[in-house]
Amino acid sequence: MTELSPARRVALDILLDLEESGAYARDGLDASPELRELSRRDAGLATRLVLGVVATYGCLDELIDTYCEKPGRMNARIREALRIAAFEIVYLGTEPRAAVSQGVELVRTRAKSAAGFANAVLRRIVADRGVYLAAEDVPAGSERDTVSAARSAGLPAWLAGEVISSLGFERSRLLFGCELEPAPVAVHLNPHDATAEDVLAGLRVGASDVAELPGCIAPVASSELMHTDLLKRSAVAVCDLNAQVVATAATMPGDCLEVGAGRGTKSFVMAAQATRCDMRRSAVAIELSKKKNRLNRRRLERAGLIEGVCFVTGDGCDLDRALSETDRRAGERHLFDSVLVDAPCTGTGTMRRHPEIPWRLLPEDIDRDMPGLQLALLTEAARRVRPGGQLIYATCSVLQQENAAVVDAFLNSEACRGFALAPVSQAPIFERPEFADAAAYVRSQETNRGLFQTVPALDSFDGHFCARFVRRKTV
């Protein structure tokens, strides 16, 4: 009998807890006292197994069920143990005999009588791994190519098809190729903190595509970052590099409105960039969640970046109600020089950071629900842009339905009257000399219409979309 590794035992316990609670994987990892007791190496393996199984469980189940007479009657604890071993065999490249042996021992801890069954299933998976990943069970042609790409990335085939339809096969391969790899980490500096940059100099782990974006340090070693006090004292905010680019584009002097502020990552970046550029700026951050609003306020207070920022709990689809107090003080409907709509989306540009996304999405989320909400938010926000001001629409999606299609729907609507689509790279802040390199990076990622779209790739950052509209000074 092989001794079961502590990393796999802890991974199974966490996955079973997630199955029961419905919590997110990273929250489950953060809450696990068992994980904190492991050695650094074992904790790293346990973390990789948990995130990997959550990200690929649909593919793992498809493979496991192939070798079961009655898959619907399988004990959930046995299935979870088999998923771990199958993930190691199919995606992690663990030596097959070790993966099978450890998988059998995992199953044995939950049901001794099922050890023989587990051994048989896992040996079949070892034998058929290549056939499964190559989708040889699917007729040759474009469908096989799509299914093979989906299985290799651990994604549902229908979602892989949507990605390919939006990006084309070649750009989609970049996303598929990094889906199960850790995403690089970027941070944004608090300009009031004089020591953070020196600390971060020792945490750099290479160069980024846009290292010259003022305030951005990327990539950094996330494990080492967590052992500093930088986050606790709000000396930095963790924010994907491309998200920082979007927030920077939305930063300009005057009155600014942020719709969908969330926990305030972009609020931090915008306030930091405004301070760095000595801009006179005020901002209203709107968020539907009271808790997220509190977290945003608390971070900006700790960072010393809260001056001129107010926080509103309200619905971005009903800005007249959400901004009623702002309007009352102004004596009229308050208009803003810059409005950022950070729209809720499928998050398909950030799936490697959020492994639950692929298998929780439904086709109607992409085809109907999200685009409908996004257009409603954009339409409502347009009513709040001052003549001569800019309207920024952003998602962390790579799907055309949420990005270019929403832009086109807005352009073809009455709400767009008086607005013109403008290149993101021509946002006012990018005209400043110190942002010249950042502007060049934005241009390199723009379509011929001036839409900013990035795609996740190995050693590169997340998929973000941004469109910029300018309201004519006279309508």
PDB file of C-alpha atoms in Angstrom, residues 40-297:
ATOM      1  CA  ARG A  40       5.380  25.142   1.276  1.00  0.00           C
ATOM      2  CA  ARG A  41       5.848  22.487  -1.412  1.00  0.00           C
ATOM      3  CA  ASP A  42       2.831  20.439  -0.325  1.00  0.00           C
ATOM      4  CA  ALA A  43       0.676  23.557   0.009  1.00  0.00           C
ATOM      5  CA  GLY A  44       1.602  24.506  -3.539  1.00  0.00           C
ATOM      6  CA  LEU A  45       0.581  21.075  -4.863  1.00  0.00           C
ATOM      7  CA  ALA A  46      -2.672  21.057  -2.900  1.00  0.00           C
ATOM      8  CA  THR A  47      -3.529  24.514  -4.227  1.00  0.00           C
ATOM      9  CA  ARG A  48      -2.755  23.472  -7.802  1.00  0.00           C
ATOM     10  CA  LEU A  49      -4.934  20.372  -7.455  1.00  0.00           C
ATOM     11  CA  VAL A  50      -7.901  22.254  -6.013  1.00  0.00           C
ATOM     12  CA  LEU A  51      -7.834  25.018  -8.607  1.00  0.00           C
ATOM     13  CA  GLY A  52      -7.182  22.575 -11.429  1.00  0.00           C
ATOM     14  CA  VAL A  53     -10.005  20.211 -10.538  1.00  0.00           C
ATOM     15  CA  VAL A  54     -12.476  23.080 -10.165  1.00  0.00           C
ATOM     16  CA  ALA A  55     -11.399  24.486 -13.547  1.00  0.00           C
ATOM     17  CA  THR A  56     -11.684  21.190 -15.442  1.00  0.00           C
ATOM     18  CA  TYR A  57     -14.222  19.105 -13.561  1.00  0.00           C
ATOM     19  CA  GLY A  58     -16.638  18.868 -16.493  1.00  0.00           C
ATOM     20  CA  CYS A  59     -13.961  17.313 -18.692  1.00  0.00           C
ATOM     21  CA  LEU A  60     -12.791  15.078 -15.853  1.00  0.00           C
ATOM     22  CA  ASP A  61     -16.320  13.807 -15.252  1.00  0.00           C
ATOM     23  CA  GLU A  62     -16.824  13.180 -18.962  1.00  0.00           C
ATOM     24  CA  LEU A  63     -13.737  10.992 -18.961  1.00  0.00           C
ATOM     25  CA  ILE A  64     -14.476   9.226 -15.671  1.00  0.00           C
ATOM     26  CA  ASP A  65     -18.075   8.483 -16.660  1.00  0.00           C
ATOM     27  CA  THR A  66     -16.897   6.780 -19.844  1.00  0.00           C
ATOM     28  CA  TYR A  67     -15.641   3.884 -17.747  1.00  0.00           C
ATOM     29  CA  CYS A  68     -18.534   3.599 -15.280  1.00  0.00           C
ATOM     30  CA  GLU A  69     -21.641   1.494 -15.821  1.00  0.00           C
ATOM     31  CA  LYS A  70     -23.792   3.722 -13.616  1.00  0.00           C
ATOM     32  CA  PRO A  71     -22.025   7.097 -13.279  1.00  0.00           C
ATOM     33  CA  GLY A  72     -25.113   8.808 -11.867  1.00  0.00           C
ATOM     34  CA  ARG A  73     -24.968   6.560  -8.799  1.00  0.00           C
ATOM     35  CA  MET A  74     -21.314   7.175  -7.976  1.00  0.00           C
ATOM     36  CA  ASN A  75     -20.617   8.356  -4.440  1.00  0.00           C
ATOM     37  CA  ALA A  76     -19.634  12.043  -4.473  1.00  0.00           C
ATOM     38  CA  ARG A  77     -16.578  11.418  -2.301  1.00  0.00           C
ATOM     39  CA  ILE A  78     -15.291   8.730  -4.658  1.00  0.00           C
ATOM     40  CA  ARG A  79     -15.901  10.961  -7.666  1.00  0.00           C
ATOM     41  CA  GLU A  80     -13.965  13.838  -6.103  1.00  0.00           C
ATOM     42  CA  ALA A  81     -11.013  11.571  -5.354  1.00  0.00           C
ATOM     43  CA  LEU A  82     -11.074  10.255  -8.931  1.00  0.00           C
ATOM     44  CA  ARG A  83     -11.175  13.805 -10.256  1.00  0.00           C
ATOM     45  CA  ILE A  84      -7.929  14.632  -8.462  1.00  0.00           C
ATOM     46  CA  ALA A  85      -6.130  11.619  -9.917  1.00  0.00           C
ATOM     47  CA  ALA A  86      -7.619  12.184 -13.374  1.00  0.00           C
ATOM     48  CA  PHE A  87      -6.499  15.818 -13.310  1.00  0.00           C
ATOM     49  CA  GLU A  88      -2.964  14.727 -12.505  1.00  0.00           C
ATOM     50  CA  ILE A  89      -2.989  12.177 -15.328  1.00  0.00           C
ATOM     51  CA  VAL A  90      -4.597  14.329 -18.017  1.00  0.00           C
ATOM     52  CA  TYR A  91      -3.443  17.858 -17.231  1.00  0.00           C
ATOM     53  CA  LEU A  92      -0.656  17.925 -14.660  1.00  0.00           C
ATOM     54  CA  GLY A  93       1.645  15.357 -16.244  1.00  0.00           C
ATOM     55  CA  THR A  94       2.189  13.393 -13.036  1.00  0.00           C
ATOM     56  CA  GLU A  95       3.996  10.111 -13.626  1.00  0.00           C
ATOM     57  CA  PRO A  96       1.096   7.711 -14.417  1.00  0.00           C
ATOM     58  CA  ARG A  97       1.955   4.999 -11.899  1.00  0.00           C
ATOM     59  CA  ALA A  98       2.257   7.557  -9.115  1.00  0.00           C
ATOM     60  CA  ALA A  99      -0.999   9.260 -10.106  1.00  0.00           C
ATOM     61  CA  VAL A 100      -2.900   5.948 -10.219  1.00  0.00           C
ATOM     62  CA  SER A 101      -1.423   4.742  -6.950  1.00  0.00           C
ATOM     63  CA  GLN A 102      -2.174   7.979  -5.124  1.00  0.00           C
ATOM     64  CA  GLY A 103      -5.659   8.104  -6.645  1.00  0.00           C
ATOM     65  CA  VAL A 104      -6.436   4.610  -5.414  1.00  0.00           C
ATOM     66  CA  GLU A 105      -5.269   5.556  -1.919  1.00  0.00           C
ATOM     67  CA  LEU A 106      -7.431   8.692  -1.999  1.00  0.00           C
ATOM     68  CA  VAL A 107     -10.461   6.592  -2.877  1.00  0.00           C
ATOM     69  CA  ARG A 108      -9.530   4.074  -0.194  1.00  0.00           C
ATOM     70  CA  THR A 109      -9.699   6.811   2.476  1.00  0.00           C
ATOM     71  CA  ARG A 110     -13.368   7.326   1.587  1.00  0.00           C
ATOM     72  CA  ALA A 111     -14.484   3.827   0.599  1.00  0.00           C
ATOM     73  CA  LYS A 112     -12.110   0.863   0.964  1.00  0.00           C
ATOM     74  CA  SER A 113     -14.327  -1.342  -1.155  1.00  0.00           C
ATOM     75  CA  ALA A 114     -13.976   1.003  -4.145  1.00  0.00           C
ATOM     76  CA  ALA A 115     -10.175   0.753  -4.417  1.00  0.00           C
ATOM     77  CA  GLY A 116     -10.280  -1.913  -7.143  1.00  0.00           C
ATOM     78  CA  PHE A 117     -12.827   0.068  -9.137  1.00  0.00           C
ATOM     79  CA  ALA A 118     -10.669   3.196  -8.863  1.00  0.00           C
ATOM     80  CA  ASN A 119      -7.600   1.309 -10.039  1.00  0.00           C
ATOM     81  CA  ALA A 120      -9.423   0.039 -13.142  1.00  0.00           C
ATOM     82  CA  VAL A 121     -10.876   3.450 -14.054  1.00  0.00           C
ATOM     83  CA  LEU A 122      -7.619   5.326 -13.592  1.00  0.00           C
ATOM     84  CA  ARG A 123      -5.641   2.800 -15.640  1.00  0.00           C
ATOM     85  CA  ARG A 124      -8.117   3.243 -18.491  1.00  0.00           C
ATOM     86  CA  ILE A 125      -7.695   7.016 -18.265  1.00  0.00           C
ATOM     87  CA  VAL A 126      -3.916   6.623 -18.494  1.00  0.00           C
ATOM     88  CA  ALA A 127      -4.311   4.468 -21.597  1.00  0.00           C
ATOM     89  CA  ASP A 128      -6.842   6.728 -23.310  1.00  0.00           C
ATOM     90  CA  ARG A 129      -5.544  10.182 -22.342  1.00  0.00           C
ATOM     91  CA  GLY A 130      -4.143  10.962 -25.787  1.00  0.00           C
ATOM     92  CA  VAL A 131      -7.280   9.777 -27.588  1.00  0.00           C
ATOM     93  CA  TYR A 132      -9.446  11.958 -25.346  1.00  0.00           C
ATOM     94  CA  LEU A 133      -7.375  15.122 -25.732  1.00  0.00           C
ATOM     95  CA  ALA A 134      -7.152  14.681 -29.499  1.00  0.00           C
ATOM     96  CA  ALA A 135     -10.958  14.199 -29.623  1.00  0.00           C
ATOM     97  CA  GLU A 136     -10.560  11.120 -31.797  1.00  0.00           C
ATOM     98  CA  ASP A 137     -14.101  10.125 -30.809  1.00  0.00           C
ATOM     99  CA  VAL A 138     -15.404  13.165 -32.741  1.00  0.00           C
ATOM    100  CA  PRO A 139     -15.692  13.237 -36.557  1.00  0.00           C
ATOM    101  CA  ALA A 140     -12.685  14.864 -38.214  1.00  0.00           C
ATOM    102  CA  GLY A 141     -13.036  18.530 -39.121  1.00  0.00           C
ATOM    103  CA  SER A 142     -13.648  21.833 -37.405  1.00  0.00           C
ATOM    104  CA  GLU A 143     -15.798  20.242 -34.720  1.00  0.00           C
ATOM    105  CA  ARG A 144     -12.976  17.883 -33.727  1.00  0.00           C
ATOM    106  CA  ASP A 145     -10.547  20.804 -33.641  1.00  0.00           C
ATOM    107  CA  THR A 146     -12.855  22.746 -31.342  1.00  0.00           C
ATOM    108  CA  VAL A 147     -13.515  19.806 -29.014  1.00  0.00           C
ATOM    109  CA  SER A 148      -9.813  18.954 -28.852  1.00  0.00           C
ATOM    110  CA  ALA A 149      -8.956  22.575 -28.013  1.00  0.00           C
ATOM    111  CA  ALA A 150     -11.671  22.635 -25.359  1.00  0.00           C
ATOM    112  CA  ARG A 151     -10.549  19.399 -23.723  1.00  0.00           C
ATOM    113  CA  SER A 152      -6.904  20.441 -23.749  1.00  0.00           C
ATOM    114  CA  ALA A 153      -7.844  23.640 -21.903  1.00  0.00           C
ATOM    115  CA  GLY A 154     -10.395  21.935 -19.630  1.00  0.00           C
ATOM    116  CA  LEU A 155     -13.279  24.011 -21.032  1.00  0.00           C
ATOM    117  CA  PRO A 156     -16.810  23.153 -22.153  1.00  0.00           C
ATOM    118  CA  ALA A 157     -16.788  22.605 -25.919  1.00  0.00           C
ATOM    119  CA  TRP A 158     -19.607  25.120 -26.478  1.00  0.00           C
ATOM    120  CA  LEU A 159     -17.653  27.838 -24.640  1.00  0.00           C
ATOM    121  CA  ALA A 160     -14.479  27.093 -26.580  1.00  0.00           C
ATOM    122  CA  GLY A 161     -16.564  27.490 -29.721  1.00  0.00           C
ATOM    123  CA  GLU A 162     -17.740  30.924 -28.574  1.00  0.00           C
ATOM    124  CA  VAL A 163     -14.165  31.998 -27.881  1.00  0.00           C
ATOM    125  CA  ILE A 164     -13.029  30.815 -31.318  1.00  0.00           C
ATOM    126  CA  SER A 165     -15.976  32.577 -32.960  1.00  0.00           C
ATOM    127  CA  SER A 166     -15.019  35.831 -31.217  1.00  0.00           C
ATOM    128  CA  LEU A 167     -11.229  35.746 -31.521  1.00  0.00           C
ATOM    129  CA  GLY A 168     -10.461  33.401 -34.395  1.00  0.00           C
ATOM    130  CA  PHE A 169      -8.663  30.120 -33.910  1.00  0.00           C
ATOM    131  CA  GLU A 170      -5.115  31.491 -33.758  1.00  0.00           C
ATOM    132  CA  ARG A 171      -5.782  34.062 -31.019  1.00  0.00           C
ATOM    133  CA  SER A 172      -7.951  31.556 -29.182  1.00  0.00           C
ATOM    134  CA  ARG A 173      -4.993  29.189 -29.022  1.00  0.00           C
ATOM    135  CA  LEU A 174      -3.224  31.762 -26.831  1.00  0.00           C
ATOM    136  CA  LEU A 175      -6.081  31.659 -24.331  1.00  0.00           C
ATOM    137  CA  PHE A 176      -6.413  27.868 -24.456  1.00  0.00           C
ATOM    138  CA  GLY A 177      -2.674  27.431 -24.004  1.00  0.00           C
ATOM    139  CA  CYS A 178      -2.526  29.349 -20.714  1.00  0.00           C
ATOM    140  CA  GLU A 179      -5.868  28.387 -19.224  1.00  0.00           C
ATOM    141  CA  LEU A 180      -4.424  25.973 -16.651  1.00  0.00           C
ATOM    142  CA  GLU A 181      -1.302  27.986 -15.863  1.00  0.00           C
ATOM    143  CA  PRO A 182      -0.964  30.597 -13.092  1.00  0.00           C
ATOM    144  CA  ALA A 183      -1.690  34.143 -14.216  1.00  0.00           C
ATOM    145  CA  PRO A 184       1.031  36.768 -13.734  1.00  0.00           C
ATOM    146  CA  VAL A 185       0.465  39.313 -10.987  1.00  0.00           C
ATOM    147  CA  ALA A 186       0.705  43.082 -11.348  1.00  0.00           C
ATOM    148  CA  VAL A 187       0.337  45.794  -8.727  1.00  0.00           C
ATOM    149  CA  HIS A 188      -0.268  49.530  -8.785  1.00  0.00           C
ATOM    150  CA  LEU A 189       1.725  51.788  -6.500  1.00  0.00           C
ATOM    151  CA  ASN A 190       0.283  54.257  -4.053  1.00  0.00           C
ATOM    152  CA  PRO A 191       2.078  57.521  -4.946  1.00  0.00           C
ATOM    153  CA  HIS A 192       1.964  58.574  -1.288  1.00  0.00           C
ATOM    154  CA  ASP A 193       4.083  55.587  -0.188  1.00  0.00           C
ATOM    155  CA  ALA A 194       7.782  56.308  -0.595  1.00  0.00           C
ATOM    156  CA  THR A 195       9.087  52.821   0.263  1.00  0.00           C
ATOM    157  CA  ALA A 196       6.826  50.443  -1.659  1.00  0.00           C
ATOM    158  CA  GLU A 197       8.736  50.632  -4.944  1.00  0.00           C
ATOM    159  CA  ASP A 198      12.007  49.683  -3.252  1.00  0.00           C
ATOM    160  CA  VAL A 199      10.371  46.646  -1.638  1.00  0.00           C
ATOM    161  CA  LEU A 200       8.779  45.604  -4.918  1.00  0.00           C
ATOM    162  CA  ALA A 201      12.095  45.832  -6.762  1.00  0.00           C
ATOM    163  CA  GLY A 202      13.058  42.585  -5.068  1.00  0.00           C
ATOM    164  CA  LEU A 203       9.779  40.911  -6.043  1.00  0.00           C
ATOM    165  CA  ARG A 204       9.973  41.467  -9.805  1.00  0.00           C
ATOM    166  CA  VAL A 205      10.023  38.234 -11.777  1.00  0.00           C
ATOM    167  CA  GLY A 206      10.671  39.495 -15.304  1.00  0.00           C
ATOM    168  CA  ALA A 207       9.583  42.280 -17.606  1.00  0.00           C
ATOM    169  CA  SER A 208       6.089  43.169 -18.811  1.00  0.00           C
ATOM    170  CA  ASP A 209       4.793  44.341 -22.166  1.00  0.00           C
ATOM    171  CA  VAL A 210       4.004  47.783 -20.747  1.00  0.00           C
ATOM    172  CA  ALA A 211       6.427  48.153 -17.874  1.00  0.00           C
ATOM    173  CA  GLU A 212       6.511  51.895 -18.384  1.00  0.00           C
ATOM    174  CA  LEU A 213       2.881  52.474 -17.374  1.00  0.00           C
ATOM    175  CA  PRO A 214       3.378  54.945 -14.532  1.00  0.00           C
ATOM    176  CA  GLY A 215       2.563  53.343 -11.196  1.00  0.00           C
ATOM    177  CA  CYS A 216       2.535  49.777 -12.513  1.00  0.00           C
ATOM    178  CA  ILE A 217       4.952  47.110 -11.280  1.00  0.00           C
ATOM    179  CA  ALA A 218       4.638  43.838 -13.169  1.00  0.00           C
ATOM    180  CA  PRO A 219       5.010  40.972 -12.925  1.00  0.00           C
ATOM    181  CA  VAL A 220       5.687  40.313  -9.249  1.00  0.00           C
ATOM    182  CA  ALA A 221       5.980  37.125  -7.214  1.00  0.00           C
ATOM    183  CA  SER A 222       2.583  36.847  -5.560  1.00  0.00           C
ATOM    184  CA  SER A 223       3.735  34.437  -2.850  1.00  0.00           C
ATOM    185  CA  GLU A 224       6.459  36.856  -1.795  1.00  0.00           C
ATOM    186  CA  LEU A 225       4.092  39.815  -1.977  1.00  0.00           C
ATOM    187  CA  MET A 226       1.828  38.141   0.582  1.00  0.00           C
ATOM    188  CA  HIS A 227       4.718  38.046   3.057  1.00  0.00           C
ATOM    189  CA  THR A 228       5.076  41.842   3.008  1.00  0.00           C
ATOM    190  CA  ASP A 229       2.819  44.455   4.623  1.00  0.00           C
ATOM    191  CA  LEU A 230       2.258  46.304   1.335  1.00  0.00           C
ATOM    192  CA  LEU A 231      -1.344  45.190   0.866  1.00  0.00           C
ATOM    193  CA  LYS A 232      -2.260  45.657   4.513  1.00  0.00           C
ATOM    194  CA  ARG A 233      -1.158  49.278   4.510  1.00  0.00           C
ATOM    195  CA  SER A 234      -2.549  49.926   0.986  1.00  0.00           C
ATOM    196  CA  ALA A 235       0.882  50.750  -0.366  1.00  0.00           C
ATOM    197  CA  VAL A 236      -0.174  48.847  -3.496  1.00  0.00           C
ATOM    198  CA  ALA A 237      -3.288  47.343  -5.007  1.00  0.00           C
ATOM    199  CA  VAL A 238      -3.192  44.073  -6.907  1.00  0.00           C
ATOM    200  CA  CYS A 239      -4.644  44.797 -10.342  1.00  0.00           C
ATOM    201  CA  ASP A 240      -4.094  43.088 -13.678  1.00  0.00           C
ATOM    202  CA  LEU A 241      -1.898  45.154 -15.956  1.00  0.00           C
ATOM    203  CA  ASN A 242      -4.558  45.490 -18.647  1.00  0.00           C
ATOM    204  CA  ALA A 243      -7.146  46.499 -16.059  1.00  0.00           C
ATOM    205  CA  GLN A 244      -4.737  49.228 -14.967  1.00  0.00           C
ATOM    206  CA  VAL A 245      -4.578  50.426 -18.575  1.00  0.00           C
ATOM    207  CA  VAL A 246      -8.385  50.676 -18.687  1.00  0.00           C
ATOM    208  CA  ALA A 247      -8.544  52.567 -15.390  1.00  0.00           C
ATOM    209  CA  THR A 248      -5.795  54.913 -16.584  1.00  0.00           C
ATOM    210  CA  ALA A 249      -7.713  55.673 -19.790  1.00  0.00           C
ATOM    211  CA  ALA A 250     -10.719  56.707 -17.679  1.00  0.00           C
ATOM    212  CA  THR A 251      -8.641  59.122 -15.553  1.00  0.00           C
ATOM    213  CA  MET A 252      -8.946  62.788 -16.440  1.00  0.00           C
ATOM    214  CA  PRO A 253      -9.383  66.146 -14.674  1.00  0.00           C
ATOM    215  CA  GLY A 254     -12.830  67.233 -13.542  1.00  0.00           C
ATOM    216  CA  ASP A 255     -15.813  65.266 -12.290  1.00  0.00           C
ATOM    217  CA  CYS A 256     -15.631  61.503 -12.777  1.00  0.00           C
ATOM    218  CA  LEU A 257     -18.230  58.755 -12.342  1.00  0.00           C
ATOM    219  CA  GLU A 258     -17.370  55.091 -11.890  1.00  0.00           C
ATOM    220  CA  VAL A 259     -20.301  52.722 -12.385  1.00  0.00           C
ATOM    221  CA  GLY A 260     -19.661  49.249 -10.987  1.00  0.00           C
ATOM    222  CA  ALA A 261     -16.790  50.152  -8.671  1.00  0.00           C
ATOM    223  CA  GLY A 262     -16.739  46.749  -6.967  1.00  0.00           C
ATOM    224  CA  ARG A 263     -14.077  46.473  -4.281  1.00  0.00           C
ATOM    225  CA  GLY A 264     -12.369  49.516  -5.741  1.00  0.00           C
ATOM    226  CA  THR A 265      -9.337  48.230  -7.607  1.00  0.00           C
ATOM    227  CA  LYS A 266      -9.869  50.643 -10.491  1.00  0.00           C
ATOM    228  CA  SER A 267     -10.888  53.357  -8.001  1.00  0.00           C
ATOM    229  CA  PHE A 268      -7.431  52.980  -6.451  1.00  0.00           C
ATOM    230  CA  VAL A 269      -5.648  53.121  -9.818  1.00  0.00           C
ATOM    231  CA  MET A 270      -7.589  56.189 -10.990  1.00  0.00           C
ATOM    232  CA  ALA A 271      -7.031  58.058  -7.733  1.00  0.00           C
ATOM    233  CA  ALA A 272      -3.340  57.142  -7.798  1.00  0.00           C
ATOM    234  CA  GLN A 273      -2.884  58.247 -11.414  1.00  0.00           C
ATOM    235  CA  ALA A 274      -4.704  61.525 -10.751  1.00  0.00           C
ATOM    236  CA  THR A 275      -2.432  62.199  -7.773  1.00  0.00           C
ATOM    237  CA  ARG A 276       0.636  61.240  -9.791  1.00  0.00           C
ATOM    238  CA  CYS A 277      -0.384  63.688 -12.534  1.00  0.00           C
ATOM    239  CA  ASP A 278      -1.419  66.435 -10.085  1.00  0.00           C
ATOM    240  CA  MET A 279      -4.947  66.456 -11.531  1.00  0.00           C
ATOM    241  CA  ARG A 280      -7.794  68.331  -9.931  1.00  0.00           C
ATOM    242  CA  ARG A 281     -10.393  65.590  -9.870  1.00  0.00           C
ATOM    243  CA  SER A 282     -13.472  64.533  -7.939  1.00  0.00           C
ATOM    244  CA  ALA A 283     -15.120  61.138  -8.254  1.00  0.00           C
ATOM    245  CA  VAL A 284     -18.314  59.281  -7.446  1.00  0.00           C
ATOM    246  CA  ALA A 285     -17.975  55.508  -7.121  1.00  0.00           C
ATOM    247  CA  ILE A 286     -21.264  53.607  -7.499  1.00  0.00           C
ATOM    248  CA  GLU A 287     -21.618  49.995  -6.452  1.00  0.00           C
ATOM    249  CA  LEU A 288     -24.690  47.860  -5.795  1.00  0.00           C
ATOM    250  CA  SER A 289     -23.067  45.990  -2.880  1.00  0.00           C
ATOM    251  CA  LYS A 290     -22.761  47.827   0.430  1.00  0.00           C
ATOM    252  CA  LYS A 291     -19.966  45.479   1.510  1.00  0.00           C
ATOM    253  CA  LYS A 292     -17.873  46.174  -1.578  1.00  0.00           C
ATOM    254  CA  ASN A 293     -18.450  49.892  -1.147  1.00  0.00           C
ATOM    255  CA  ARG A 294     -17.139  49.674   2.424  1.00  0.00           C
ATOM    256  CA  LEU A 295     -14.039  47.803   1.255  1.00  0.00           C
ATOM    257  CA  ASN A 296     -13.409  50.431  -1.412  1.00  0.00           C
ATOM    258  CA  ARG A 297     -13.743  53.277   1.062  1.00  0.00           C
TER     259      ARG A 297
END
